[in-house]
PDB file of C-alpha atoms and ligand atoms in Angstrom:
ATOM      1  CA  UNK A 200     144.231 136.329 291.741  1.00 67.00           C
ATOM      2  CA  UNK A 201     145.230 137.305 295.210  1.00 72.00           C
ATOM      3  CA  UNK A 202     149.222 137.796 295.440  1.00 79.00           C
ATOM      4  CA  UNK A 203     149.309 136.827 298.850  1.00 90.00           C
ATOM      5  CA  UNK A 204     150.950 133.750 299.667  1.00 96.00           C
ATOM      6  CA  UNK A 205     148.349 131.022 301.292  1.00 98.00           C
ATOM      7  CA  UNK A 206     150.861 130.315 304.218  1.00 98.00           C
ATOM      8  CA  UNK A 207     153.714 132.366 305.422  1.00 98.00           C
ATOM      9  CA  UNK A 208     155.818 131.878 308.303  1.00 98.00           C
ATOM     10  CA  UNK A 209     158.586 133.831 309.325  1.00 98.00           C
ATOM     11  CA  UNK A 210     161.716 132.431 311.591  1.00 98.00           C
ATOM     12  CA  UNK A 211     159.166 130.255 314.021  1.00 98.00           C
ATOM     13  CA  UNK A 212     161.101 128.758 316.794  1.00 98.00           C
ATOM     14  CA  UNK A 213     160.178 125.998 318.632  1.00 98.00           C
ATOM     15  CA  UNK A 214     161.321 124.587 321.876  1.00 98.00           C
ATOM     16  CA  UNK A 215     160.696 121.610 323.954  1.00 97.00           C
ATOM     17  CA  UNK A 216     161.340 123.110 327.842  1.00 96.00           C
ATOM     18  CA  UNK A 217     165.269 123.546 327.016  1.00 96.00           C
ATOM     19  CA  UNK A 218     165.440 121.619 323.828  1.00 96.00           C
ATOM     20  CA  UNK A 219     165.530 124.088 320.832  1.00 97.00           C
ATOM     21  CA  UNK A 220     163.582 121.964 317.962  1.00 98.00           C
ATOM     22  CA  UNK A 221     163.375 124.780 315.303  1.00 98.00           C
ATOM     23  CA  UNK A 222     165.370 127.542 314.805  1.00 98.00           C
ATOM     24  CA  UNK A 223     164.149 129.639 313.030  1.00 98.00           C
ATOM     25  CA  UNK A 224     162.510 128.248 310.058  1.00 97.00           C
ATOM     26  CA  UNK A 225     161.021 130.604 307.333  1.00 98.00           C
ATOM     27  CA  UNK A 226     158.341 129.083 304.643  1.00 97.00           C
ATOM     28  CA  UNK A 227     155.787 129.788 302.418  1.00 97.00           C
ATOM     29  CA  UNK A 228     153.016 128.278 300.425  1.00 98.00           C
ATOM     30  CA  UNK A 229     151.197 129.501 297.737  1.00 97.00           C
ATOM     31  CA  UNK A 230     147.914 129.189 296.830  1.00 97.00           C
ATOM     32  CA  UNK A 231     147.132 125.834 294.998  1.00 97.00           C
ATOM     33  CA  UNK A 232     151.294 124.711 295.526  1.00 97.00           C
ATOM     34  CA  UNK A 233     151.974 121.131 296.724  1.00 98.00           C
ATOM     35  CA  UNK A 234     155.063 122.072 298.693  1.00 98.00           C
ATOM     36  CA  UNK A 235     157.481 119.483 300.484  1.00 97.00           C
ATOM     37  CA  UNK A 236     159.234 119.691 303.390  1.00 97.00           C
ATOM     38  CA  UNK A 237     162.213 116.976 303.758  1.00 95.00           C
ATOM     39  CA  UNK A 238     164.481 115.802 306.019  1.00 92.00           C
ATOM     40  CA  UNK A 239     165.794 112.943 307.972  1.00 88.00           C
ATOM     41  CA  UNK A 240     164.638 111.586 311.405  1.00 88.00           C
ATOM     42  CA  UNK A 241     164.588 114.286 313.984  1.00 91.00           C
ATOM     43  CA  UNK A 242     164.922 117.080 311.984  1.00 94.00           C
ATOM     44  CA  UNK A 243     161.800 118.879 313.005  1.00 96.00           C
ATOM     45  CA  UNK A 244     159.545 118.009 310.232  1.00 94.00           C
ATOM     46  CA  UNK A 245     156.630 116.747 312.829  1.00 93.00           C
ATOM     47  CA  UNK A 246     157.199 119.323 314.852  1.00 96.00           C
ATOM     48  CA  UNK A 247     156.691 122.375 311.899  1.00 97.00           C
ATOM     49  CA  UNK A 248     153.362 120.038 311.258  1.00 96.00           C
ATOM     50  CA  UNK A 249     152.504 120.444 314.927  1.00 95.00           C
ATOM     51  CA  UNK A 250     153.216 124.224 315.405  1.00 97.00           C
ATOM     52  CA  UNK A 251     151.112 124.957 312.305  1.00 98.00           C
ATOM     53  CA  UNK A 252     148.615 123.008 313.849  1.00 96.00           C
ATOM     54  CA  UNK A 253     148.346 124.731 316.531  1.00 96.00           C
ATOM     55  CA  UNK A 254     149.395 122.123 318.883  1.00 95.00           C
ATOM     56  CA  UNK A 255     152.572 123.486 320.299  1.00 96.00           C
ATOM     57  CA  UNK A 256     153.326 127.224 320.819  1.00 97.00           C
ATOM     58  CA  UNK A 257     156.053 129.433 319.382  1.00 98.00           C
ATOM     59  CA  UNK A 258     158.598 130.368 321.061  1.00 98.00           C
ATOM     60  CA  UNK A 259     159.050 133.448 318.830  1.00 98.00           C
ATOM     61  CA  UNK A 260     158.443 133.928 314.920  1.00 98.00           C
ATOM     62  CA  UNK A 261     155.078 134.389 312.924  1.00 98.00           C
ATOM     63  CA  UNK A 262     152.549 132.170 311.481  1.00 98.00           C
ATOM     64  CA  UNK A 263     149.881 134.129 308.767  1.00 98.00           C
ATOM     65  CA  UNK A 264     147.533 132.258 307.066  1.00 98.00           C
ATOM     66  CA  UNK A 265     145.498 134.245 304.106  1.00 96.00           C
ATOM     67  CA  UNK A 266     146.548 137.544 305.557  1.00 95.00           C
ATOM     68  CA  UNK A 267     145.757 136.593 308.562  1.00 96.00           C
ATOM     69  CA  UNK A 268     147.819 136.110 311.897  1.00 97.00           C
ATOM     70  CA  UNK A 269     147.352 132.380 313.279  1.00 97.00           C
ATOM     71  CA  UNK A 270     150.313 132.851 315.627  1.00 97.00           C
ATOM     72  CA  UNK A 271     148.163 132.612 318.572  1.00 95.00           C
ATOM     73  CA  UNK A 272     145.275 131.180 317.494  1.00 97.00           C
ATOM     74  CA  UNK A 273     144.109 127.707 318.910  1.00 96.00           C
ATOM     75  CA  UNK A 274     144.013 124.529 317.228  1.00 94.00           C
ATOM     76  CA  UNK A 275     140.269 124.554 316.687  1.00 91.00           C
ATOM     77  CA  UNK A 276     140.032 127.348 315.337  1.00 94.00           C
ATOM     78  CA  UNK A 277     142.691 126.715 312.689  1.00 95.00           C
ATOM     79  CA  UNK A 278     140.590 124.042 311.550  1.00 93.00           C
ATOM     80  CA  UNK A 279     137.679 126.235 311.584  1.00 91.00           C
ATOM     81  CA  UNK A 280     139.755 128.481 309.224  1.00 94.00           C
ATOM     82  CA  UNK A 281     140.847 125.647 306.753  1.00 95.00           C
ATOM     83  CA  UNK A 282     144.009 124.581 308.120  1.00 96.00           C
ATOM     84  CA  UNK A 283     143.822 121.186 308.488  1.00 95.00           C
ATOM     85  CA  UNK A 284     146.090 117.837 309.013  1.00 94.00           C
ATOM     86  CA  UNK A 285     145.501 114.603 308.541  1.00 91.00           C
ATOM     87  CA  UNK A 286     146.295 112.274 311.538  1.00 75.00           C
ATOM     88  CA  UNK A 287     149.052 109.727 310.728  1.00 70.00           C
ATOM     89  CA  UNK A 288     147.376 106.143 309.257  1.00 62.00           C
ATOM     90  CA  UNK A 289     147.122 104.870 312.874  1.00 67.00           C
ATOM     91  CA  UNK A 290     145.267 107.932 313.788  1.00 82.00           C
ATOM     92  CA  UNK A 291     142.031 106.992 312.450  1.00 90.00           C
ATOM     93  CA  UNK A 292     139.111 105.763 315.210  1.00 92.00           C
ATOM     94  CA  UNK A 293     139.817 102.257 315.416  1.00 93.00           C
ATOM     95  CA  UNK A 294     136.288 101.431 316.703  1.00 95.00           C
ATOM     96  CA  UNK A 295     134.589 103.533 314.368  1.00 95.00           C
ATOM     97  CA  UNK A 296     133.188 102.594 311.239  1.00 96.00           C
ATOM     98  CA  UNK A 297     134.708 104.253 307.682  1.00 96.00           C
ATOM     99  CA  UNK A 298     131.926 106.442 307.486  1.00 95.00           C
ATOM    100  CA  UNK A 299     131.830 107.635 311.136  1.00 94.00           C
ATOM    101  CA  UNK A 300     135.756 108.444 310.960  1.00 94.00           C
ATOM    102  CA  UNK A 301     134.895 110.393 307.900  1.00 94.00           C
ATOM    103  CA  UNK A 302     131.884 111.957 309.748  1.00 91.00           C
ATOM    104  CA  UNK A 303     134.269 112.997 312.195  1.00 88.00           C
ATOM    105  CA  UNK A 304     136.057 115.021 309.735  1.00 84.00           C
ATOM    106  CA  UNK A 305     132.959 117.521 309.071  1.00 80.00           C
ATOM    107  CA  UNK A 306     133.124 118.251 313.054  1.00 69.00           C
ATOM    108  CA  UNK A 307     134.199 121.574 313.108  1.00 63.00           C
ATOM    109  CA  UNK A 308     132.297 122.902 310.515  1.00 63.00           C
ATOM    110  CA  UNK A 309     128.893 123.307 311.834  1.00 60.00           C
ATOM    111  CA  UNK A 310     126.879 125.319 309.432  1.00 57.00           C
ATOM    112  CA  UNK A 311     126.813 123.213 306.072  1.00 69.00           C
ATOM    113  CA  UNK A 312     123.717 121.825 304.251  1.00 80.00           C
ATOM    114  CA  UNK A 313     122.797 118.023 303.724  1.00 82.00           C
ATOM    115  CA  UNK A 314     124.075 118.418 300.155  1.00 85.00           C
ATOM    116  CA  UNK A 315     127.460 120.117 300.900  1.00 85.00           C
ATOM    117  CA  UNK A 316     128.050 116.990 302.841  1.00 87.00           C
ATOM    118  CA  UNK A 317     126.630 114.670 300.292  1.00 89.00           C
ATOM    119  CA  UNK A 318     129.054 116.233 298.380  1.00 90.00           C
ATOM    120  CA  UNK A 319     131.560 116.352 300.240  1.00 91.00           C
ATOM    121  CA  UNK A 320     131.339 112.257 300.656  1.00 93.00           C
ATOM    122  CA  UNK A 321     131.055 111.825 296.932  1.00 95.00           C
ATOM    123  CA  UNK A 322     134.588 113.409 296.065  1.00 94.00           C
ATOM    124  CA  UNK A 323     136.291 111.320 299.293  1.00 96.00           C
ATOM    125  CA  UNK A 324     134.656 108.584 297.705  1.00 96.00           C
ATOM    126  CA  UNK A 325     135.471 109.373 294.034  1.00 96.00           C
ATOM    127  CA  UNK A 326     139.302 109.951 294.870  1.00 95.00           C
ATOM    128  CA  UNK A 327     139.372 106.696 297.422  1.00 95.00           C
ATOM    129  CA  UNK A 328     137.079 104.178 295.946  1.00 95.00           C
ATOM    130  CA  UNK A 329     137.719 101.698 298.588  1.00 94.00           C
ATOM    131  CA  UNK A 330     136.717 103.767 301.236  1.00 96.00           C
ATOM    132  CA  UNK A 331     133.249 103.588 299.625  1.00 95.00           C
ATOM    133  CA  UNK A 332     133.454  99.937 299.117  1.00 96.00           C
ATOM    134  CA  UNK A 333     133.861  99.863 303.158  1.00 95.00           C
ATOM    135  CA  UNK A 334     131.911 102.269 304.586  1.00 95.00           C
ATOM    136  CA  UNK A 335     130.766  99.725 307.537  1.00 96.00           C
ATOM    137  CA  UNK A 336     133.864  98.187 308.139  1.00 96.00           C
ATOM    138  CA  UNK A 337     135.945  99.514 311.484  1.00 96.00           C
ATOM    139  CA  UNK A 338     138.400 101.481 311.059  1.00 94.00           C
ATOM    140  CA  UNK A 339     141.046  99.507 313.051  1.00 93.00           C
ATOM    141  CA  UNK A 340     140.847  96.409 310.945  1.00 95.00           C
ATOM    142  CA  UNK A 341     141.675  98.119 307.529  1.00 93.00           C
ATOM    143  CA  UNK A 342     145.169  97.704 306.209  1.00 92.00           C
ATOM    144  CA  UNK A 343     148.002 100.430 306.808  1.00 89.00           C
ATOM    145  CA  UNK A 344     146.943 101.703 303.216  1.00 90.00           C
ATOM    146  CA  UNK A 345     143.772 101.964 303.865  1.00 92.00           C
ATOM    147  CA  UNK A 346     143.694 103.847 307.285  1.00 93.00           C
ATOM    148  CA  UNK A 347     146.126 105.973 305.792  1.00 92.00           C
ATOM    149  CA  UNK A 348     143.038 106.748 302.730  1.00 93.00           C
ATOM    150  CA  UNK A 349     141.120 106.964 305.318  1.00 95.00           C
ATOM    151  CA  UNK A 350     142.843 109.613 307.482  1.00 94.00           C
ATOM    152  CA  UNK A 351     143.168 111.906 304.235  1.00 94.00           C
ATOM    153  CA  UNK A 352     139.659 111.394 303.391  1.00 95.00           C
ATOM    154  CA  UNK A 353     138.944 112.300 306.450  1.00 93.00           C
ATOM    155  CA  UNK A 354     140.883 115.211 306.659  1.00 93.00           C
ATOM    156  CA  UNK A 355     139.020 116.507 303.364  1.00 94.00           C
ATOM    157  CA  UNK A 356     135.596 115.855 304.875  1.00 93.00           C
ATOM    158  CA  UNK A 357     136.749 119.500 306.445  1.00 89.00           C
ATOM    159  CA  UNK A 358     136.803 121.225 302.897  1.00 90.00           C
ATOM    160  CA  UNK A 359     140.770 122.094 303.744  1.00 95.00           C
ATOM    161  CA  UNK A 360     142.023 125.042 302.187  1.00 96.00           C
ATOM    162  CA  UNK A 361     145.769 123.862 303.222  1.00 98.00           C
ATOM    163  CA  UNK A 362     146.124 120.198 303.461  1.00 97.00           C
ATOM    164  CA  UNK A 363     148.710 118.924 305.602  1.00 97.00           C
ATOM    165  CA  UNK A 364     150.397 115.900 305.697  1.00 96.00           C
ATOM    166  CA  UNK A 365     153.204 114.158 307.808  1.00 92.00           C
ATOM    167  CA  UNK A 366     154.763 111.316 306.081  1.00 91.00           C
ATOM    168  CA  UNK A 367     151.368 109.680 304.400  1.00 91.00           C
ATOM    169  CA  UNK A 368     154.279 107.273 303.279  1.00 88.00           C
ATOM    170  CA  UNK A 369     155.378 105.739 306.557  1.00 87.00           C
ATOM    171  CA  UNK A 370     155.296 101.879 306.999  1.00 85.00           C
ATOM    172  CA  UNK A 371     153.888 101.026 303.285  1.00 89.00           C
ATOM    173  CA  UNK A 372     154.540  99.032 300.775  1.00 88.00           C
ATOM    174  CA  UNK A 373     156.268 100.450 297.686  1.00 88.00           C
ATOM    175  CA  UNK A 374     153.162  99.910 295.415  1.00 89.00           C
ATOM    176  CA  UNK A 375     150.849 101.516 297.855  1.00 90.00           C
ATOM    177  CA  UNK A 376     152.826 104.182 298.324  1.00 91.00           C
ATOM    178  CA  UNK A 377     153.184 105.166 294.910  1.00 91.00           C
ATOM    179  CA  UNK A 378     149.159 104.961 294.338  1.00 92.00           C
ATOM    180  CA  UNK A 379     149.074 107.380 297.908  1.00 92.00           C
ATOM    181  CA  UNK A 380     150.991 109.558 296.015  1.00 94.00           C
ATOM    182  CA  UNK A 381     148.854 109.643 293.105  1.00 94.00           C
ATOM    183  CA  UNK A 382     145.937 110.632 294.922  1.00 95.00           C
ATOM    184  CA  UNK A 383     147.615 113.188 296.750  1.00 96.00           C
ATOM    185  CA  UNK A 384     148.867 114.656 293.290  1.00 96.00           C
ATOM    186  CA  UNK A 385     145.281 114.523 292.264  1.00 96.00           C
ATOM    187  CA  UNK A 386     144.028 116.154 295.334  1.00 97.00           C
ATOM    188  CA  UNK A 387     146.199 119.379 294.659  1.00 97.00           C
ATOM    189  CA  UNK A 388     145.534 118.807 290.864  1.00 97.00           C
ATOM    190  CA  UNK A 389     141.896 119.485 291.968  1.00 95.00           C
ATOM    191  CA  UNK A 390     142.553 122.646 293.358  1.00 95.00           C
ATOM    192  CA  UNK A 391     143.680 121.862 297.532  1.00 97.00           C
ATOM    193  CA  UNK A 392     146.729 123.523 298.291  1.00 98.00           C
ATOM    194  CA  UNK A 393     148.705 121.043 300.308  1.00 98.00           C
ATOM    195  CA  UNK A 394     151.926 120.846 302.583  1.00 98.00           C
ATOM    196  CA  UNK A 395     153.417 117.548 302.869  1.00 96.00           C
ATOM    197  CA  UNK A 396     156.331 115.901 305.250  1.00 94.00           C
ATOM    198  CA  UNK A 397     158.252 113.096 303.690  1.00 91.00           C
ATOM    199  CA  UNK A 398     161.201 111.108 304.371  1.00 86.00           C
ATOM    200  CA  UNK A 399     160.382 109.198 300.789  1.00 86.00           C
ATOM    201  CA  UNK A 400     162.318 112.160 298.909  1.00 90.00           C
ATOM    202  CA  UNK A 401     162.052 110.185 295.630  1.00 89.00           C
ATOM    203  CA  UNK A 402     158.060 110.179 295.241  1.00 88.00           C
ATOM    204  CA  UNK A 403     157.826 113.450 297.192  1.00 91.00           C
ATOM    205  CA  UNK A 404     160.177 115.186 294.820  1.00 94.00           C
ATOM    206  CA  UNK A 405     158.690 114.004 291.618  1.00 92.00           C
ATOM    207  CA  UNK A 406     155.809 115.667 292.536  1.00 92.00           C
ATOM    208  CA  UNK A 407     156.185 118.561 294.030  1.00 96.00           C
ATOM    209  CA  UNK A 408     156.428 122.352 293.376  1.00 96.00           C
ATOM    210  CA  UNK A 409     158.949 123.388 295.413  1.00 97.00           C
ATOM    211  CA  UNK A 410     160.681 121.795 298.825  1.00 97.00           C
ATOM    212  CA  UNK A 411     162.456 122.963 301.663  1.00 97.00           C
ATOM    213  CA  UNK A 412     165.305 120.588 302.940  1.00 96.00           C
ATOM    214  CA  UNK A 413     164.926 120.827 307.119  1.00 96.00           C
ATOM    215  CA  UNK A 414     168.413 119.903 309.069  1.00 95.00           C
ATOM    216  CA  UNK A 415     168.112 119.910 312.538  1.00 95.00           C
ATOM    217  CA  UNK A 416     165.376 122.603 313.119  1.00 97.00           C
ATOM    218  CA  UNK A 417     166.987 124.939 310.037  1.00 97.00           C
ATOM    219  CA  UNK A 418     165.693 125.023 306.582  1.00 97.00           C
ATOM    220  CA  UNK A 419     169.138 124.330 304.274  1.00 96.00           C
ATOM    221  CA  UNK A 420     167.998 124.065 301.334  1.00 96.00           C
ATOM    222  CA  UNK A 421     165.022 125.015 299.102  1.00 97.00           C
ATOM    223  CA  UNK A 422     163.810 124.958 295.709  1.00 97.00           C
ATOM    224  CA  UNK A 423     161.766 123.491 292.725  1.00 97.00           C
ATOM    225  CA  UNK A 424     161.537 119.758 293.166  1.00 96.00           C
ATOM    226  CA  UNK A 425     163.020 119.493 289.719  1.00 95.00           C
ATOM    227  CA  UNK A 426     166.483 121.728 291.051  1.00 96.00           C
ATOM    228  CA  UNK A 427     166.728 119.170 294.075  1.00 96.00           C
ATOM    229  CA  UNK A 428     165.849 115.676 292.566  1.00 94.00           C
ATOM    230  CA  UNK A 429     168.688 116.970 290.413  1.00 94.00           C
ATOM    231  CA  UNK A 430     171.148 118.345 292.852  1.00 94.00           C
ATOM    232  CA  UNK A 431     173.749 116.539 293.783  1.00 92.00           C
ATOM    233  CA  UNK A 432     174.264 117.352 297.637  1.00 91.00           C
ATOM    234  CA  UNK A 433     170.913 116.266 297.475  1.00 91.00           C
ATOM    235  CA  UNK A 434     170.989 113.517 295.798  1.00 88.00           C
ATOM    236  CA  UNK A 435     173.305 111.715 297.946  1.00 89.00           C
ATOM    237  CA  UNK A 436     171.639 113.164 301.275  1.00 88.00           C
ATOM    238  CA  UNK A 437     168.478 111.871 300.205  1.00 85.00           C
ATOM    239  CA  UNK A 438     167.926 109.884 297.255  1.00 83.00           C
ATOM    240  CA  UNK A 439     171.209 107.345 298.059  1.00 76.00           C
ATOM    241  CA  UNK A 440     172.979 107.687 295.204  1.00 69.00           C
ATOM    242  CA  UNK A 441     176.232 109.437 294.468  1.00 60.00           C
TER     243      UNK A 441
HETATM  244  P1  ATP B 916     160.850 111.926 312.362  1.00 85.95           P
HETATM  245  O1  ATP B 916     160.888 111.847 310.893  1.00 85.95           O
HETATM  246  O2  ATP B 916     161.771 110.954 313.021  1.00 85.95           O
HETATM  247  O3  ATP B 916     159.484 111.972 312.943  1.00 85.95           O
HETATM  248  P2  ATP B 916     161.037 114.800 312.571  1.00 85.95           P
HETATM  249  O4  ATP B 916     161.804 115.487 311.486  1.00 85.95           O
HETATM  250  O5  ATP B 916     159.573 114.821 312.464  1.00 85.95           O
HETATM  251  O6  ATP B 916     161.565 113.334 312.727  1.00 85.95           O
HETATM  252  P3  ATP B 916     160.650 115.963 315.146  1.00 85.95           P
HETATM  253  O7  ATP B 916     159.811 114.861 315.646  1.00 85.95           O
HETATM  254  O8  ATP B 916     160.013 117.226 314.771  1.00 85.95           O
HETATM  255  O9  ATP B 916     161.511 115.461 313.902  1.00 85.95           O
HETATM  256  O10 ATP B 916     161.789 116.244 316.214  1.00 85.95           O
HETATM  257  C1  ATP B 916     162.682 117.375 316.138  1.00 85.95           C
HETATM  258  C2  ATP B 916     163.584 117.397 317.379  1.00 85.95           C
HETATM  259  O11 ATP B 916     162.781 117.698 318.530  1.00 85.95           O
HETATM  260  C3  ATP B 916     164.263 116.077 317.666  1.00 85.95           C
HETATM  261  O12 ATP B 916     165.557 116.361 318.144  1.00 85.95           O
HETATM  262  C4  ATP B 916     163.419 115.456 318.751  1.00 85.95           C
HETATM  263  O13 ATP B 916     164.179 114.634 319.595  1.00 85.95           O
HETATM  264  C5  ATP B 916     162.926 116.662 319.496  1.00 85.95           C
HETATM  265  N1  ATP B 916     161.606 116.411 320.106  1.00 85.95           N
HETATM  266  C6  ATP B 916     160.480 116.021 319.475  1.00 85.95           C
HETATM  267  N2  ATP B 916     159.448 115.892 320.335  1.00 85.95           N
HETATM  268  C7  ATP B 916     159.951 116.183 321.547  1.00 85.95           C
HETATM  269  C8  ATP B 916     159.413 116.226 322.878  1.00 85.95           C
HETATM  270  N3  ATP B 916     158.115 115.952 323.106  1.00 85.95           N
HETATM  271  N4  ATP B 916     160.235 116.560 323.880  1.00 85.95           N
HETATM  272  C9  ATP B 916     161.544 116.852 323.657  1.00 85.95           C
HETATM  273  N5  ATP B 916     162.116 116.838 322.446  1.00 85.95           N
HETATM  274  C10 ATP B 916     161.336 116.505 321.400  1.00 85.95           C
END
């Protein structure tokens, strides 16, 4: 097995014109790891998600993915390379069907055969049943849960190689939530490495490898999700108790 980590960056910083968002922030993923980064409102978790994206520009600091410098490479071609995130629920064409939204998914990878996709469809539709249930229905009139399904399934119409995900959680109800959470534990179990954002620290910590606690653009804190559902700063940070 390759030793390389799957995702490496080293002290990106971040700014907004004069606003400093991340200072310095240091992470890694390995390959096949469902990592967690956590942290409360306006810490810079969305904006990590963007910068790995490609969609805003480091100020200074590295990004390699696979070996493989993505510091300056553009958005497109991230996706291209397997880095991939899923839009938020409300991100999903509203006047699109289920099945052109998840069409939309296979966009930027050109060269695949009629049975890759088939696929490709079959697993989306074997991990969210309901999607396959709706395939005609518009995307704008499914429920939060479902657009959020829908914007993962989506997002693994691309064949990711590292999944990311900002706050699949947000705006759901408790039962929901848990079941997103399933799937996204199955996902990884399946062999997708992914990178997740939560505010839910909970759910997220149950299942996670490892996490990195993010405090106003700085990582604090990092470790096995077992060490920080346990910890006590932690714990009363994050979880509410203590
Ligand atoms: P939330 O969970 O509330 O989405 P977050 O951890 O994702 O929070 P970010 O959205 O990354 O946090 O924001 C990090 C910091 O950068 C915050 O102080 C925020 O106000 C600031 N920020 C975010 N977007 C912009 C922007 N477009 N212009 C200026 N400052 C911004």
């Amino acid at each position: 097995t390759d030793p390389t980590p799957l995702l490496e960056v080293t002290d990106m910083v971040v700014d907004y014109g004069r606003i400093r968002a991340l200072h310095g922030i240091s992470l890694r993923v390995e390959r096949g790891e469902l990592v967690t980064l956590l942290g409360a409102n306006g810490a810079g978790k969305s904006t990590t998600m963007r910068a790995l994206s490609g969609l805003l520009p480091l100020t200074t600091g590295r990004i390699v993915f696979d070996g493989q410098d993505l510091t300056r490479v553009k958005a497109h071609e991230r996706v291209r390379l397997g880095v991939v995130q899923a839009p938020e629920g409300r991100g999903v064409f509203p006047g699109m069907s289920v099945q052109e939204n998840l069409d939309m998914g296979c966009y930027a990878r050109k060269f695949e055969t009629k049975a890759d996709y088939a696929q490709r469809l079959d697993w989306v539709f074997d991990l969210f049943p309901r999607l396959g249930e709706r395939r005609t229905q518009l995307g704008g009139t499914m429920s939060g849960g479902e657009q959020q399904m829908l914007a993962i399934g989506r997002a693994l119409m691309s064949r990711p190689r590292l999944l990311m995900l900002d706050e699949p959680s947000m705006g759901l109800a408790p039962m929901v939530i848990q079941q997103i959470f399933r799937i996204i534990a199955e996902i990884n179990a399946q062999g997708t490495t992914i990178l997740l954002v939560e505010q839910n620290a909970q759910q997220a910590l149950t299942r996670t490898d490892r996490a990195y606690i993010l405090e106003t653009g700085e990582v604090t804190k990092t470790g096995t999700g077992r060490d920080l559902l346990a910890d006590p700063a932690v714990k009363h940070a994050y979880l509410g108790v203590g």
